[in-house]
Structures are given as C-alpha cells and as structure tokens.
C-alpha cells in the first residue's frame, strides 16, 4: 500500500478565447519556461491555420460521412486519433524484466498525445511552430503523420508482448 497521500486534482482554468479545457491543456503542454503568451499565440495560430485549411478544402475534413465545420471539433477528433490505448511497462519478476502491456488512463492518453504533438511539431523544420502544430493536427485527423506512427508503434509493442499481460498487477 502506498504511503503517499492522495493527489489533489486542480481545477482546470479554461482558456479565454475558446473557453475550452482541451485548448487550455494544449497551451500548458506547449508552454516553455513559463511563457504562456507565446504558447497561446502558437495554439491559437495553429487553430486559425486549421480553420484556413478547412475553408480551402472542406472535403478533407469529412469523417464517417460527417462534415466538420468547427476547427475545435477537428482538433478534438485529431487528438482522439492520437491517443494510445495501451503502453508497455517493465516488470521485474524473479530476476528477469518483462515488458508488460497495460491500459492507459484517460488523462495520460491525452497527455501523451499532446506531448507527442509538440515533440513532432518541433521537429518539423522550415515552418513556424503554429504551422507545424496545425500540420500535425491535420495529419492526425486524416490518420497519418508522425504522431499516428508513434501511437501505432506503441500499440505494436504492446501487441508483441501480449504474452506477458498476466504480469500486469
């Protein structure tokens, strides 16, 4: 039994522009060295770029015969595509370490998806950060891109080690 106390879950302050918890979380993940206004400019710029792309070619933003109109819906759907369902954790049993697939909690799924988005957007060279974040979001919405590849790699690793699932406790 853990000796640590219960973690206190802080109430999320919604972002002022879209009044969205998801956008506020994106801003916090992108923020570096406490520069929140810079992070806000990046996230809001990315959402604006997604909206511009939606106006240019609305046919790219159809999923399951549903036409997306709002850029926040596209961002939300893209992040849902990015979320991994299982991950591999190592367990030590009898002097041997085994990679054990375990399901991921919803808040960790979101954190991983946003962390991967900022990581791969930062690795895209030749464009500003808002454009790179928007490109990652659009790619993820369409089921492609670096974040989706990373999620699939995590899922493949879990699938390959399914034999050790009984060690998850």
XYZ file of C-alpha atoms in Angstrom:
169
model
C 0.000 0.000 0.000
C 1.331 3.403 -0.936
C 2.404 5.776 1.795
C 1.903 8.819 -0.361
C -1.230 10.840 0.102
C -3.919 11.281 -2.489
C -3.008 13.629 -5.302
C -5.087 16.744 -5.424
C -6.570 17.313 -8.854
C -6.523 21.014 -9.615
C -9.475 22.631 -11.297
C -8.628 23.487 -14.873
C -8.791 27.146 -15.858
C -10.403 27.326 -19.292
C -8.675 29.325 -21.988
C -10.162 32.802 -22.530
C -10.656 32.664 -26.300
C -12.398 29.325 -26.916
C -13.490 28.556 -23.337
C -12.166 25.029 -23.860
C -10.412 22.694 -21.443
C -8.635 20.936 -24.325
C -7.154 24.176 -25.690
C -6.046 25.168 -22.174
C -4.281 21.808 -21.817
C -2.600 22.258 -25.219
C -1.351 25.684 -24.149
C 0.113 24.274 -20.926
C 1.885 21.445 -22.759
C 3.377 23.747 -25.411
C 4.456 26.372 -22.851
C 8.200 26.592 -22.180
C 9.845 28.456 -19.301
C 6.512 29.931 -18.164
C 5.983 31.864 -21.408
C 2.239 31.371 -21.599
C 1.509 34.191 -24.049
C 3.921 32.661 -26.560
C 2.236 29.273 -26.120
C -1.199 30.886 -26.549
C -0.066 32.515 -29.799
C 1.179 29.148 -31.065
C -2.021 27.260 -30.183
C -4.402 29.972 -31.389
C -2.339 30.364 -34.572
C -2.498 26.610 -35.152
C -6.286 26.597 -34.720
C -6.572 29.523 -37.147
C -4.432 27.650 -39.689
C -6.679 24.588 -39.311
C -9.684 26.858 -39.941
C -7.986 28.278 -43.066
C -7.298 24.766 -44.383
C -10.929 23.860 -43.715
C -12.074 26.792 -45.857
C -9.614 25.933 -48.642
C -10.604 22.277 -48.973
C -13.604 21.199 -46.873
C -13.607 17.730 -48.475
C -10.503 16.781 -46.429
C -12.419 17.274 -43.188
C -15.071 14.581 -43.570
C -15.021 11.579 -41.262
C -17.633 8.815 -41.171
C -19.816 10.855 -43.544
C -19.803 13.768 -41.075
C -18.632 17.158 -42.332
C -16.676 19.044 -39.671
C -17.411 22.784 -39.560
C -15.685 23.923 -36.372
C -11.868 23.821 -36.137
C -12.111 22.848 -32.452
C -14.055 19.731 -33.452
C -11.260 18.865 -35.888
C -8.634 19.388 -33.164
C -10.633 17.233 -30.745
C -11.106 14.450 -33.319
C -7.400 14.577 -34.231
C -6.350 14.281 -30.596
C -8.750 11.352 -30.145
C -6.952 9.694 -33.088
C -3.562 10.325 -31.447
C -4.402 8.807 -28.066
C -2.755 5.448 -27.353
C -4.925 2.825 -25.636
C -2.172 0.606 -24.182
C 1.504 1.025 -23.397
C 4.344 -1.218 -22.297
C 5.767 -1.008 -18.776
C 8.593 -3.157 -17.475
C 8.010 -5.509 -14.543
C 10.734 -7.347 -12.682
C 9.759 -10.920 -11.863
C 12.256 -13.389 -10.441
C 15.349 -11.547 -11.620
C 14.028 -11.071 -15.151
C 12.401 -7.948 -16.537
C 9.376 -8.357 -18.772
C 7.730 -5.739 -20.971
C 4.093 -5.874 -19.843
C 1.262 -4.214 -21.801
C -1.025 -2.163 -19.555
C -4.046 0.012 -20.378
C -3.564 3.769 -20.126
C -5.743 6.107 -18.049
C -7.660 8.779 -19.975
C -5.664 11.720 -18.602
C -2.362 10.026 -19.519
C -3.689 9.269 -23.021
C -4.365 12.979 -23.521
C -1.006 13.992 -22.042
C 0.915 11.589 -24.276
C -0.981 12.700 -27.387
C -0.288 16.382 -26.719
C 3.343 15.733 -25.754
C 3.941 13.787 -28.972
C 2.246 16.547 -30.975
C 4.585 19.224 -29.622
C 7.607 16.930 -29.986
C 6.970 16.142 -33.650
C 5.796 19.666 -34.477
C 9.089 20.987 -33.089
C 10.967 18.516 -35.275
C 9.312 19.862 -38.450
C 11.732 22.350 -39.941
C 11.062 25.049 -42.483
C 7.846 26.349 -40.928
C 6.816 28.198 -37.802
C 5.530 26.378 -34.752
C 1.842 27.303 -35.329
C 2.032 25.905 -38.869
C 3.812 22.775 -37.648
C 1.236 22.133 -34.896
C -1.578 22.699 -37.407
C 0.070 20.292 -39.865
C 0.386 17.609 -37.157
C -3.270 18.102 -36.186
C -4.467 17.850 -39.792
C -2.285 14.790 -40.420
C -3.605 13.114 -37.279
C -7.195 13.920 -38.262
C -6.586 12.167 -41.575
C -4.985 9.165 -39.823
C -1.408 9.781 -40.886
C 1.649 11.669 -39.681
C 4.366 11.183 -37.102
C 2.100 11.131 -34.046
C -0.096 8.397 -35.523
C 3.041 6.414 -36.401
C 4.275 6.776 -32.808
C 0.890 5.634 -31.449
C 0.909 2.635 -33.797
C 4.465 1.747 -32.696
C 3.361 1.806 -29.046
C 0.374 -0.400 -29.892
C 2.574 -2.824 -31.872
C 4.975 -3.105 -28.941
C 2.073 -3.891 -26.615
C 0.667 -6.427 -29.087
C 4.047 -8.133 -29.437
C 4.324 -8.521 -25.659
C 0.753 -9.657 -25.072
C 2.112 -12.974 -23.751
C 3.333 -11.154 -20.631
C -0.010 -9.459 -19.937
C -0.641 -11.747 -16.966
C 2.193 -9.963 -15.125
C 0.192 -6.724 -15.035
C -0.900 -6.128 -11.462
